[in-house]
């Protein structure tokens, strides 16, 4: 049950639900202090004994209310630098006189049921006011009149605290926000591991772990997109915590642009976490009367291990971040033509690929890049969202009708934010790109980034896209974004507002998404940025699924999907079976392993099924039948990570369990085969200990307690594997165990 308690006698706020407590108090000089964040506590009127005051050597301090008080060693809610706090701050304000010093004092609070929306920004939401409570604490700087509203929403279900900050200029002069983090969290001690999800194109969101150390450790993006390099997600994990038990805090930013996620450990071993828009090149002019809303940051606390933390994020992001028609619906099994054809497309070729896909059971055919303007290669055409008659004589309308006539749904690729110099749009508006006057311009994949901070640019792209989506039968849109932003500067903004361009750009992207999803509510949007370059919660608000990576090799995908699952729901991951040898790494893998990995996601194909042998086509038909039967379980079941590809020999295992725990599917994947390997067992999770389950691989009936204690025997070449007709003797092999509760099998 959610409670937000304010104790007037001690001026203490206690936010809690069944999972955690978050406690703040008013410190000397009316500053807002952080007292406790962790396991749920009994409520008491007074927690002041948890606030330590000490005039430690070298700390500048003030003598207030009989205590020696230094901000340097005080845990604060939204700290600033420059008085006596020496660490990286939560915010920084440049004043007309050149000073960057602020002084925020407590000014009041409100408590309300439910959760407010954040105008223009993606955010978690409630459907019923009883699902959450929101505390808004107001701070005010008496000198410049800047008001801060700190928003804290406690959800009823799960250890979730959503936070953001609103700045309101109630003074008489324009102020510049040069840092406005969404969250600051001061914790006592530093006994945590810092877990980040980092990588590159083709190997996104690899899990990296290091112990916190004195000084700053951070990840972030300055690429104008959340990026392949680092995800806007961080875990602080206590030593000894693993997937099944122990304390951890997940911190996730609902934002798709430049971000910073950082932990600073002082030399007194105090930890400060900051999460929000990256302050580099951020400078927002706030005129009198104006307000600035930061993106939302979501914190999840649990003392039940990493799987539990992930499941909490999954439920929240699946049901209270993603929205609309597709939120709770099983996703269509699609075939995307990109790896089948690249730019070499004709209508006949597309129809032949689609016809075979239909015969095999596919539900949605997606036409990828190359259908518009002069786009016969990647040097031309972006920006001209009109079908090219060379490729599609009857336009998108004609092709979509033919595809629908086959009994398939039709989907289409766009890259709305980009333009090629060789395009009509660029010839008409060369000033519509982001570029810095007098400086050389950089291209990425031969393309420029349109200036989405300008409403007229967004309007024009909206018109072109809306025309196609309203004229043709389009059921799905893949929204791609294939380069980072460079030379960030807008011709439409004055010099003193150039620090706003990165953020205004993302607001423009959100605006276009909002308009298109409102006008076409039943179209399924999938986001993509050269694969996983913008796999973030911000975009999940508009597009409930994302192309996880351009690397479609099943073995590579083990790490990518495993890493992605720490924050993001299984149904949000675009997962396709592609050709072998794989186009990105040249690896040959069995067709069943490719499907066994792709089932844990949206599921689809990225190849021309006509080129498979008859036997393989029969296998594909069977895979699609299997996925259709178990789709709801794969996509909406409770997901557990069992064996990590980041440890040991790369063997991976995971499972999904139905809500009633009567059914589960376990995926076990081997990378390289070994000789004379030791025995191995896999201990399962999430089953009902008192239910007896039938196992599809070895045909045995076993109780949940045995499967979750003694485990499954997964030794290569064991009788179990032999019985399944699978000696498991090769590289890249895999097995799926389907467990179903036996009728009357309850103990
Ligand atoms: C990058 C995407 O990730 C691919 O799936 C494909 O859509 C290409 N762009 C098309 O240019």
XYZ file of C-alpha atoms and ligand atoms in Angstrom:
758
model
C 0.000 0.000 0.000
C 1.304 3.472 -0.908
C 1.762 5.995 1.861
C 3.195 9.476 1.755
C 3.414 10.693 5.317
C 4.415 14.179 6.390
C 5.339 14.664 10.058
C 4.941 18.380 10.877
C 6.688 18.104 14.253
C 9.949 16.924 12.706
C 9.261 18.163 9.181
C 9.935 14.713 7.795
C 8.564 13.070 4.645
C 8.222 9.304 4.587
C 7.284 7.769 1.226
C 6.735 4.033 1.266
C 4.953 1.032 -0.133
C 5.319 -2.690 0.562
C 8.823 -2.698 -0.896
C 10.741 0.415 0.130
C 10.934 3.569 2.218
C 12.247 6.914 0.998
C 12.732 9.489 3.736
C 13.553 13.194 3.515
C 13.703 15.947 6.079
C 14.204 19.688 6.261
C 17.770 20.422 7.318
C 19.147 23.629 8.889
C 18.773 26.692 6.660
C 15.590 25.158 5.199
C 17.478 22.816 2.902
C 15.917 19.545 1.823
C 17.903 16.544 3.034
C 17.920 12.907 2.033
C 17.681 10.591 5.045
C 17.087 7.043 3.834
C 16.323 4.972 0.749
C 16.036 1.206 1.009
C 14.010 -1.622 2.486
C 10.624 -0.549 3.923
C 10.866 0.743 7.496
C 8.412 1.131 10.348
C 7.184 4.656 10.446
C 8.331 6.904 13.269
C 7.735 10.570 13.820
C 11.395 11.268 14.038
C 14.258 9.955 11.928
C 16.601 12.829 12.765
C 19.071 10.435 14.439
C 19.878 9.204 10.903
C 21.144 12.653 9.903
C 24.799 12.968 10.836
C 26.370 16.363 11.514
C 30.084 16.712 11.883
C 32.503 19.514 11.131
C 34.992 17.229 9.419
C 38.457 18.646 8.729
C 38.733 20.909 5.650
C 34.967 21.100 5.222
C 33.667 24.671 4.977
C 30.779 24.878 7.419
C 28.287 27.132 9.093
C 27.273 27.164 12.696
C 23.494 26.853 12.568
C 21.077 25.858 15.312
C 23.891 24.697 17.581
C 25.294 22.287 14.982
C 28.295 22.451 12.745
C 26.821 21.963 9.396
C 28.594 21.445 6.102
C 26.880 20.703 2.810
C 30.023 18.842 1.823
C 29.034 15.956 4.072
C 25.296 16.350 4.048
C 22.998 14.074 2.097
C 20.799 16.394 0.067
C 17.860 15.986 -2.284
C 18.801 18.393 -5.036
C 22.275 19.785 -4.301
C 24.053 22.746 -5.858
C 27.764 23.421 -6.093
C 29.529 26.542 -4.926
C 28.662 27.134 -1.288
C 30.033 24.278 0.784
C 29.168 21.291 -1.407
C 32.215 20.332 -3.477
C 30.700 17.533 -5.560
C 29.007 17.428 -8.945
C 25.616 19.066 -8.424
C 22.061 18.274 -9.501
C 21.596 21.655 -11.099
C 23.406 24.776 -12.118
C 21.922 28.173 -12.998
C 23.799 30.946 -14.797
C 22.612 34.345 -13.583
C 22.720 37.636 -15.510
C 25.587 38.820 -13.261
C 27.707 35.803 -14.197
C 27.222 33.942 -10.918
C 26.370 30.252 -11.005
C 25.479 30.010 -7.328
C 21.979 29.021 -6.270
C 20.436 28.657 -2.853
C 17.235 26.638 -2.754
C 15.173 26.717 0.442
C 12.195 24.603 1.378
C 8.910 26.357 0.585
C 6.139 23.764 0.951
C 4.622 20.567 -0.367
C 1.482 18.978 -1.793
C 0.382 15.364 -1.818
C -2.072 14.093 -4.418
C -3.456 10.770 -5.547
C -2.330 9.550 -8.969
C 0.419 10.981 -11.127
C 0.577 14.112 -13.291
C 1.567 13.918 -16.973
C 4.737 15.657 -18.127
C 3.819 17.974 -21.008
C 5.648 17.114 -24.242
C 7.619 14.319 -22.598
C 7.168 10.564 -22.337
C 6.537 9.323 -18.793
C 5.013 6.501 -16.800
C 1.340 6.968 -16.022
C -1.557 5.590 -14.000
C -4.964 4.515 -15.245
C -6.568 4.853 -11.866
C -5.658 7.376 -9.189
C -5.379 4.587 -6.634
C -2.337 3.166 -8.442
C 0.068 5.801 -7.134
C 0.544 8.910 -5.009
C 2.602 11.955 -5.853
C 4.455 14.270 -3.536
C 5.544 17.646 -4.895
C 8.064 19.533 -2.804
C 8.656 23.177 -3.607
C 12.012 24.862 -3.096
C 12.683 28.507 -3.855
C 15.794 30.612 -4.330
C 14.987 33.887 -2.503
C 17.502 35.891 -4.539
C 16.561 35.100 -8.139
C 12.986 33.862 -7.646
C 13.621 30.490 -9.261
C 11.152 27.898 -8.030
C 11.883 24.188 -8.081
C 9.181 21.550 -7.885
C 10.537 18.118 -7.060
C 8.053 15.425 -8.073
C 8.025 11.988 -6.429
C 5.507 9.350 -7.490
C 5.298 6.136 -5.464
C 3.536 3.323 -7.309
C 1.465 0.839 -5.390
C 2.824 -2.219 -7.223
C 6.573 -2.798 -7.006
C 9.413 -0.825 -5.476
C 8.995 2.048 -7.922
C 9.685 5.725 -7.345
C 9.372 8.009 -10.393
C 11.016 11.398 -10.140
C 11.359 14.583 -12.138
C 11.927 18.279 -11.560
C 10.094 21.365 -12.763
C 11.827 24.756 -12.830
C 9.620 27.858 -12.803
C 11.160 31.289 -13.183
C 9.176 33.510 -10.829
C 11.877 36.187 -10.858
C 12.321 39.222 -13.054
C 15.327 38.180 -15.140
C 16.139 35.493 -17.668
C 18.142 32.665 -16.102
C 20.116 29.980 -17.916
C 19.790 26.391 -16.734
C 23.105 24.803 -17.567
C 22.430 21.615 -15.632
C 19.040 20.215 -14.655
C 19.282 16.578 -13.633
C 16.151 14.494 -13.251
C 17.370 12.781 -10.132
C 20.009 13.124 -7.463
C 20.407 10.428 -4.831
C 22.815 10.767 -1.917
C 23.504 7.426 -0.253
C 25.557 6.673 2.842
C 28.549 4.445 2.066
C 29.806 3.169 -1.235
C 29.505 -0.579 -0.954
C 27.882 -1.092 -4.336
C 28.795 -2.429 -7.740
C 28.132 -0.049 -10.647
C 26.425 -2.042 -13.390
C 26.152 -0.461 -16.826
C 24.935 -1.663 -20.231
C 27.379 -0.641 -22.899
C 28.586 -1.633 -26.348
C 28.605 -0.568 -29.957
C 26.674 -1.125 -33.159
C 26.049 -4.871 -33.391
C 26.856 -5.557 -29.746
C 24.583 -3.315 -27.750
C 23.880 -3.409 -23.998
C 26.587 -5.768 -22.791
C 26.558 -5.987 -19.027
C 29.653 -4.446 -17.371
C 30.233 -4.540 -13.636
C 32.753 -2.712 -11.439
C 32.831 -1.829 -7.777
C 32.236 1.809 -6.940
C 35.447 3.632 -6.173
C 36.270 7.093 -4.867
C 35.875 9.593 -7.671
C 33.410 9.734 -10.511
C 32.223 6.780 -12.564
C 29.757 7.549 -15.276
C 28.235 6.587 -18.586
C 26.395 8.870 -20.946
C 25.729 9.945 -24.472
C 26.663 13.088 -26.373
C 25.467 11.722 -29.711
C 21.977 13.258 -29.723
C 20.517 9.772 -29.254
C 20.569 7.528 -26.211
C 23.058 5.495 -28.302
C 24.468 2.043 -28.963
C 27.334 2.942 -26.664
C 25.666 3.304 -23.287
C 22.072 2.756 -22.251
C 20.352 5.323 -19.995
C 20.144 2.706 -17.283
C 22.276 1.903 -14.279
C 22.148 -0.595 -11.429
C 23.716 -0.133 -8.014
C 24.076 -3.571 -6.584
C 25.201 -4.714 -3.148
C 28.045 -7.270 -2.989
C 26.505 -10.745 -2.881
C 23.407 -9.737 -4.814
C 22.644 -12.049 -7.715
C 19.698 -12.763 -9.977
C 17.691 -14.455 -7.238
C 18.478 -12.531 -4.071
C 19.987 -9.409 -2.572
C 19.617 -5.658 -2.689
C 19.864 -3.466 -5.776
C 18.632 -0.155 -7.132
C 17.823 0.215 -10.834
C 17.896 3.746 -12.250
C 16.365 4.370 -15.647
C 15.906 7.597 -17.586
C 12.795 8.021 -19.720
C 14.616 9.961 -22.426
C 16.080 9.401 -25.900
C 18.717 12.150 -26.194
C 22.010 13.059 -24.533
C 22.153 11.729 -21.003
C 24.470 11.347 -18.043
C 24.273 8.537 -15.469
C 26.893 8.968 -12.813
C 27.951 7.906 -9.343
C 30.420 10.033 -7.445
C 32.020 8.592 -4.347
C 33.564 11.163 -2.048
C 36.779 10.491 -0.184
C 34.590 10.024 2.885
C 32.893 7.206 0.972
C 29.555 8.910 0.443
C 27.833 8.147 -2.856
C 25.941 10.615 -4.997
C 24.046 9.354 -8.043
C 22.948 11.740 -10.783
C 20.742 10.900 -13.738
C 19.380 13.242 -16.380
C 20.072 15.241 -19.521
C 23.817 15.484 -20.114
C 24.913 18.970 -18.999
C 27.502 19.213 -21.783
C 26.192 21.694 -24.391
C 22.984 22.069 -22.409
C 21.945 25.659 -21.740
C 18.242 26.453 -21.469
C 17.196 30.117 -21.300
C 14.337 30.472 -18.835
C 12.618 33.828 -19.187
C 10.418 35.236 -16.387
C 7.203 33.211 -16.185
C 8.627 30.246 -18.144
C 8.984 26.699 -16.889
C 11.250 23.790 -17.743
C 10.321 20.185 -17.092
C 13.104 17.581 -16.854
C 12.590 14.083 -18.246
C 11.442 11.447 -15.790
C 13.818 9.141 -13.956
C 12.533 5.854 -12.541
C 14.157 4.179 -9.540
C 13.375 0.586 -8.618
C 14.470 -0.799 -5.274
C 14.360 -4.451 -4.360
C 15.947 -6.772 -1.845
C 14.985 -9.827 -3.903
C 17.699 -9.825 -6.556
C 18.158 -8.672 -10.119
C 15.421 -10.790 -11.684
C 12.913 -9.182 -9.361
C 14.217 -5.706 -10.208
C 13.902 -6.462 -13.936
C 10.419 -7.921 -13.549
C 9.371 -4.711 -11.773
C 10.691 -2.603 -14.671
C 9.081 -4.985 -17.187
C 5.643 -4.695 -15.624
C 5.875 -0.926 -15.306
C 7.200 -0.291 -18.808
C 4.860 -2.822 -20.393
C 1.666 -1.619 -18.724
C 2.296 1.933 -17.551
C 4.811 3.394 -20.017
C 3.900 1.804 -23.351
C 0.466 2.930 -24.482
C -2.262 2.338 -26.985
C -3.793 -0.395 -29.067
C -0.759 -2.688 -29.145
C 0.252 -2.392 -25.505
C -1.435 -5.584 -24.343
C -1.775 -7.362 -27.679
C 0.409 -10.202 -28.939
C 2.583 -8.836 -31.718
C 2.262 -9.947 -35.351
C 4.846 -12.383 -36.705
C 6.537 -10.376 -39.412
C 8.901 -10.808 -42.307
C 11.174 -7.864 -43.075
C 12.821 -7.772 -46.514
C 15.984 -5.851 -45.543
C 18.494 -8.693 -45.229
C 16.711 -10.541 -48.068
C 17.185 -7.801 -50.661
C 18.876 -4.700 -49.241
C 18.292 -1.999 -51.905
C 17.794 -4.470 -54.729
C 13.989 -4.415 -54.824
C 11.252 -4.667 -57.413
C 7.573 -5.072 -56.749
C 7.624 -8.591 -58.209
C 10.467 -9.630 -55.967
C 8.697 -8.227 -52.894
C 5.473 -9.993 -53.803
C 7.251 -13.283 -54.257
C 8.921 -12.952 -50.824
C 5.588 -12.007 -49.284
C 3.744 -14.907 -50.928
C 6.140 -17.473 -49.483
C 5.966 -15.734 -46.104
C 2.191 -16.011 -46.172
C 2.391 -19.684 -47.113
C 4.613 -20.290 -44.082
C 2.237 -18.527 -41.690
C 3.751 -15.027 -41.404
C 1.197 -12.315 -40.542
C 2.856 -9.033 -41.515
C 5.124 -8.165 -44.427
C 7.448 -5.187 -43.852
C 8.985 -3.226 -46.692
C 12.244 -1.738 -45.450
C 14.509 0.952 -46.928
C 14.666 1.814 -50.653
C 11.039 2.364 -51.765
C 10.923 6.173 -52.032
C 12.341 9.104 -53.990
C 15.756 8.419 -55.549
C 16.629 5.853 -52.889
C 18.283 3.157 -54.992
C 21.315 3.280 -52.679
C 22.178 5.032 -49.435
C 23.475 8.256 -51.024
C 20.071 9.602 -52.042
C 16.396 9.990 -51.345
C 16.013 10.479 -47.585
C 13.496 13.266 -47.015
C 11.355 12.456 -50.068
C 8.631 10.279 -48.583
C 6.888 9.534 -51.845
C 6.979 6.071 -53.438
C 9.369 5.740 -56.337
C 7.542 4.656 -59.531
C 10.693 2.768 -60.698
C 10.181 0.367 -57.814
C 6.453 0.535 -57.131
C 4.457 1.440 -60.261
C 1.230 1.708 -58.246
C 2.818 3.334 -55.242
C 2.558 2.177 -51.673
C -1.202 2.047 -52.047
C -0.963 -0.517 -54.838
C 1.634 -2.669 -53.093
C -0.205 -2.547 -49.765
C -3.415 -3.635 -51.469
C -1.698 -6.599 -53.095
C -0.087 -7.627 -49.830
C -3.403 -7.315 -48.005
C -5.004 -9.270 -50.832
C -2.700 -12.162 -49.927
C -4.053 -12.095 -46.382
C -1.028 -10.341 -44.883
C -0.781 -7.012 -43.098
C 1.587 -4.466 -44.584
C 4.326 -2.475 -42.828
C 6.646 0.283 -44.025
C 10.063 1.721 -43.165
C 10.737 5.445 -42.671
C 13.716 7.430 -41.474
C 11.849 10.656 -40.710
C 14.649 12.651 -39.078
C 17.125 12.462 -41.956
C 17.818 13.947 -45.378
C 20.286 13.241 -48.196
C 21.770 16.145 -50.133
C 20.538 14.317 -53.212
C 16.849 14.791 -52.416
C 14.101 17.222 -53.364
C 13.621 18.183 -49.719
C 17.248 19.228 -49.333
C 17.281 21.079 -52.657
C 14.239 23.018 -51.460
C 15.429 23.621 -47.878
C 19.219 23.299 -47.524
C 18.982 25.302 -44.293
C 16.766 22.699 -42.616
C 19.690 20.577 -41.425
C 21.655 20.855 -38.210
C 24.946 22.557 -39.116
C 27.208 25.174 -37.558
C 27.809 28.334 -39.620
C 31.338 28.502 -41.042
C 32.272 24.990 -39.930
C 32.786 21.866 -42.027
C 29.830 19.475 -41.949
C 30.063 15.823 -41.061
C 27.885 13.201 -42.674
C 26.951 9.814 -41.260
C 25.877 7.187 -43.780
C 25.992 10.039 -46.358
C 23.084 11.801 -44.670
C 22.331 14.913 -42.649
C 20.115 15.329 -39.607
C 17.027 17.476 -40.115
C 16.576 20.249 -37.591
C 13.704 18.772 -35.599
C 13.944 21.657 -33.122
C 12.013 23.615 -35.816
C 8.265 23.008 -35.806
C 7.980 23.709 -39.561
C 10.407 20.853 -40.296
C 8.436 18.448 -38.123
C 5.205 19.654 -39.772
C 6.512 18.929 -43.248
C 7.649 15.409 -42.396
C 4.351 14.777 -40.616
C 2.414 15.794 -43.732
C 4.392 13.438 -45.967
C 4.094 10.485 -43.591
C 0.443 11.099 -42.734
C -0.441 11.195 -46.454
C 0.988 7.736 -47.009
C -0.463 6.274 -43.814
C -3.910 7.643 -44.575
C -3.966 6.630 -48.263
C -2.449 3.159 -48.038
C -3.295 0.197 -45.845
C -0.272 0.445 -43.579
C -0.522 -1.438 -40.274
C 3.051 -1.059 -39.015
C 5.805 1.554 -39.217
C 9.506 0.957 -38.630
C 10.988 4.327 -37.618
C 14.740 4.248 -38.178
C 17.494 6.740 -37.230
C 20.885 5.959 -38.699
C 23.370 8.541 -37.517
C 24.406 10.587 -34.511
C 24.093 14.360 -34.382
C 27.163 16.473 -35.108
C 27.731 20.232 -35.513
C 24.610 20.734 -33.416
C 23.305 24.224 -34.206
C 19.934 25.496 -35.409
C 19.599 28.286 -37.964
C 16.252 29.121 -36.363
C 17.474 29.925 -32.847
C 19.412 32.981 -31.591
C 22.977 32.561 -30.275
C 21.950 32.460 -26.605
C 19.562 29.572 -27.251
C 21.912 27.223 -29.101
C 22.372 25.186 -25.922
C 18.722 24.157 -26.267
C 19.020 22.473 -29.651
C 19.811 18.912 -28.550
C 16.829 18.843 -26.189
C 14.488 20.678 -28.569
C 15.438 18.135 -31.238
C 14.215 15.252 -29.087
C 11.067 17.191 -28.175
C 10.466 17.490 -31.946
C 10.878 13.719 -32.348
C 8.406 13.119 -29.506
C 5.991 15.613 -31.055
C 6.020 13.802 -34.402
C 5.539 10.452 -32.681
C 2.668 11.877 -30.627
C 0.895 13.270 -33.666
C 1.287 10.118 -35.749
C 0.291 7.723 -32.978
C -2.772 9.851 -32.159
C -3.885 10.038 -35.767
C -3.139 6.372 -36.532
C -3.784 4.664 -33.191
C -3.907 1.134 -34.577
C -0.622 1.326 -36.448
C 2.109 -0.611 -34.639
C 5.306 1.463 -34.394
C 8.716 -0.167 -34.017
C 11.618 2.146 -33.249
C 15.091 1.510 -34.564
C 18.388 3.370 -34.722
C 20.807 1.274 -36.784
C 19.470 -1.497 -34.620
C 19.691 -0.711 -30.919
C 20.972 2.885 -30.956
C 17.829 4.265 -29.351
C 16.506 1.390 -27.254
C 15.296 3.536 -24.385
C 12.169 4.070 -22.262
C 11.438 7.414 -23.944
C 10.670 5.743 -27.249
C 8.807 2.829 -25.657
C 6.142 5.363 -24.687
C 5.344 5.847 -28.386
C 6.616 2.659 -30.029
C 5.969 -0.438 -27.884
C 8.730 -2.417 -29.605
C 12.250 -1.653 -30.850
C 14.658 -3.375 -33.230
C 17.093 -4.723 -30.670
C 20.206 -4.814 -32.832
C 21.271 -4.969 -36.472
C 23.236 -8.016 -35.420
C 20.742 -10.785 -36.133
C 23.097 -13.699 -35.406
C 21.475 -15.924 -32.777
C 24.647 -16.400 -30.727
C 25.420 -12.674 -30.718
C 21.822 -12.042 -29.754
C 22.201 -14.078 -26.558
C 24.276 -11.327 -24.969
C 22.301 -8.516 -26.566
C 18.881 -9.801 -25.496
C 20.138 -10.912 -22.088
C 21.628 -7.447 -21.412
C 18.536 -5.685 -22.751
C 16.282 -7.730 -20.467
C 17.698 -6.072 -17.335
C 15.472 -3.074 -17.966
C 13.224 -3.741 -20.957
C 10.287 -6.146 -21.368
C 10.684 -9.186 -23.626
C 7.809 -8.074 -25.873
C 9.617 -4.791 -26.556
C 12.539 -6.586 -28.257
C 12.417 -7.003 -32.031
C 13.842 -10.497 -32.680
C 14.141 -12.097 -36.148
C 15.412 -15.334 -37.623
C 17.912 -14.442 -40.344
C 19.935 -16.349 -42.908
C 22.906 -18.622 -42.192
C 25.785 -17.852 -42.642
C 24.792 -14.708 -40.829
C 25.357 -11.383 -42.626
C 26.973 -9.581 -39.706
C 29.381 -12.211 -38.393
C 29.423 -14.969 -41.029
C 28.504 -17.615 -38.454
C 26.556 -20.720 -39.391
C 23.925 -21.687 -36.848
C 21.123 -24.265 -36.860
C 17.698 -22.948 -37.882
C 16.158 -24.158 -34.632
C 18.670 -22.245 -32.508
C 17.913 -19.087 -34.489
C 14.212 -19.500 -33.694
C 14.829 -20.590 -30.096
C 16.504 -17.226 -29.484
C 13.992 -15.171 -31.489
C 10.931 -16.631 -29.735
C 11.896 -14.507 -26.711
C 10.760 -11.271 -28.340
C 8.387 -10.055 -31.031
C 9.514 -12.852 -33.413
C 9.841 -12.587 -37.169
C 12.015 -13.430 -40.160
C 14.601 -11.366 -41.977
C 15.334 -13.480 -45.053
C 13.768 -14.709 -48.292
C 12.015 -17.938 -47.348
C 11.966 -18.942 -51.043
C 15.688 -19.574 -50.753
C 15.318 -22.180 -48.028
C 15.110 -25.888 -48.828
C 11.709 -27.606 -48.681
C 12.718 -29.197 -45.417
C 13.694 -25.830 -43.920
C 10.452 -24.279 -45.108
C 8.553 -27.023 -43.272
C 10.644 -26.232 -40.197
C 9.722 -22.541 -40.506
C 6.027 -23.430 -40.737
C 6.381 -25.467 -37.570
C 8.232 -22.625 -35.820
C 5.479 -20.184 -36.682
C 2.800 -22.617 -35.499
C 4.741 -23.036 -32.254
C 5.099 -19.284 -31.753
C 1.426 -18.662 -32.447
C 0.507 -21.252 -29.822
C 2.856 -19.867 -27.158
C 3.109 -16.212 -28.173
C 1.265 -14.831 -25.153
C 3.513 -16.784 -22.794
C 6.744 -15.667 -24.521
C 5.710 -12.044 -24.825
C 3.797 -11.427 -21.608
C 5.028 -14.133 -19.210
C 7.331 -13.418 -16.265
C 10.932 -13.569 -17.489
C 13.827 -15.032 -15.499
C 17.512 -14.956 -16.398
C 19.105 -18.259 -15.360
C 22.598 -18.523 -16.864
C 24.572 -15.522 -18.065
C 26.364 -15.363 -21.433
C 28.669 -12.790 -19.847
C 30.124 -15.394 -17.491
C 31.770 -18.792 -17.889
C 31.752 -20.407 -21.308
C 28.888 -18.326 -22.673
C 26.203 -20.932 -22.044
C 22.966 -19.063 -21.614
C 19.606 -19.951 -20.153
C 16.418 -18.051 -19.473
C 12.758 -18.856 -19.023
C 9.260 -17.401 -19.069
C 6.497 -18.429 -16.671
C 2.770 -17.842 -17.138
C 0.947 -15.669 -14.628
C -0.847 -18.659 -13.090
C 2.498 -20.550 -13.020
C 0.934 -23.559 -14.771
C 3.140 -23.214 -17.830
C 6.737 -22.252 -18.555
C 9.235 -22.368 -21.406
C 12.942 -22.642 -20.693
C 15.568 -21.814 -23.336
C 19.052 -23.337 -22.953
C 21.786 -22.293 -25.390
C 25.319 -23.522 -25.877
C 28.025 -21.550 -27.651
C 31.040 -23.786 -28.312
C 30.936 -27.489 -27.682
C 33.415 -28.937 -25.197
C 35.061 -32.345 -24.933
C 34.310 -34.567 -21.982
C 32.343 -31.786 -20.285
C 31.342 -31.921 -16.618
C 27.794 -32.621 -15.489
C 25.531 -29.597 -15.566
C 22.198 -28.750 -13.994
C 19.914 -25.838 -14.433
C 17.961 -24.652 -11.413
C 14.663 -23.159 -12.555
C 12.791 -20.196 -11.067
C 9.270 -18.896 -10.651
C 7.391 -22.235 -10.707
C 4.817 -23.368 -8.190
C 6.732 -25.711 -5.844
C 3.614 -27.792 -5.225
C 2.605 -28.256 -8.839
C 3.767 -31.195 -10.924
C 5.011 -30.244 -14.405
C 5.319 -32.348 -17.529
C 8.527 -31.640 -19.414
C 8.389 -31.752 -23.243
C 12.066 -32.740 -23.657
C 12.495 -35.808 -21.471
C 8.816 -36.632 -20.926
C 9.188 -36.685 -17.128
C 6.690 -35.310 -14.616
C 8.380 -33.417 -11.779
C 7.260 -31.097 -9.022
C 8.191 -27.434 -9.102
C 10.189 -27.814 -5.887
C 12.465 -30.403 -7.532
C 12.938 -28.267 -10.643
C 13.741 -25.232 -8.498
C 16.074 -27.126 -6.117
C 17.626 -30.181 -7.775
C 17.149 -28.593 -11.205
C 17.071 -29.988 -14.743
C 19.950 -32.174 -15.919
C 21.439 -30.335 -18.901
C 24.701 -32.253 -19.345
C 25.616 -32.584 -23.034
C 25.172 -36.101 -24.295
C 23.187 -37.080 -21.192
C 20.318 -39.497 -21.542
C 17.944 -36.532 -21.422
C 19.450 -35.002 -24.514
C 19.764 -38.368 -26.256
C 16.108 -39.090 -25.518
C 15.199 -35.810 -27.167
C 17.092 -36.987 -30.260
C 19.644 -34.293 -29.525
C 23.078 -35.378 -28.434
C 23.755 -31.650 -28.259
C 27.120 -32.454 -29.720
C 27.676 -29.467 -31.972
C 28.404 -25.807 -31.487
C 25.549 -23.285 -31.251
C 22.957 -25.834 -30.224
C 19.953 -25.133 -28.052
C 16.942 -26.728 -26.434
C 13.544 -25.440 -25.383
C 11.787 -27.146 -22.489
C 8.052 -26.664 -22.403
C 6.707 -27.319 -18.912
C 2.989 -27.757 -18.380
C 1.206 -28.435 -15.117
C -0.143 -31.977 -14.989
C -3.859 -32.090 -14.269
C -4.448 -32.991 -10.663
C -0.710 -32.742 -10.066
C -0.927 -30.532 -6.997
C 0.649 -31.842 -3.811
C 19.286 0.214 -40.218
C 18.307 -0.732 -39.614
O 18.698 -1.138 -38.364
C 18.127 -1.923 -40.565
O 17.283 -2.870 -39.989
C 17.582 -1.397 -41.854
O 16.303 -0.867 -41.648
C 18.511 -0.359 -42.439
N 18.809 0.673 -41.485
C 17.928 0.259 -43.675
O 18.669 1.290 -44.148
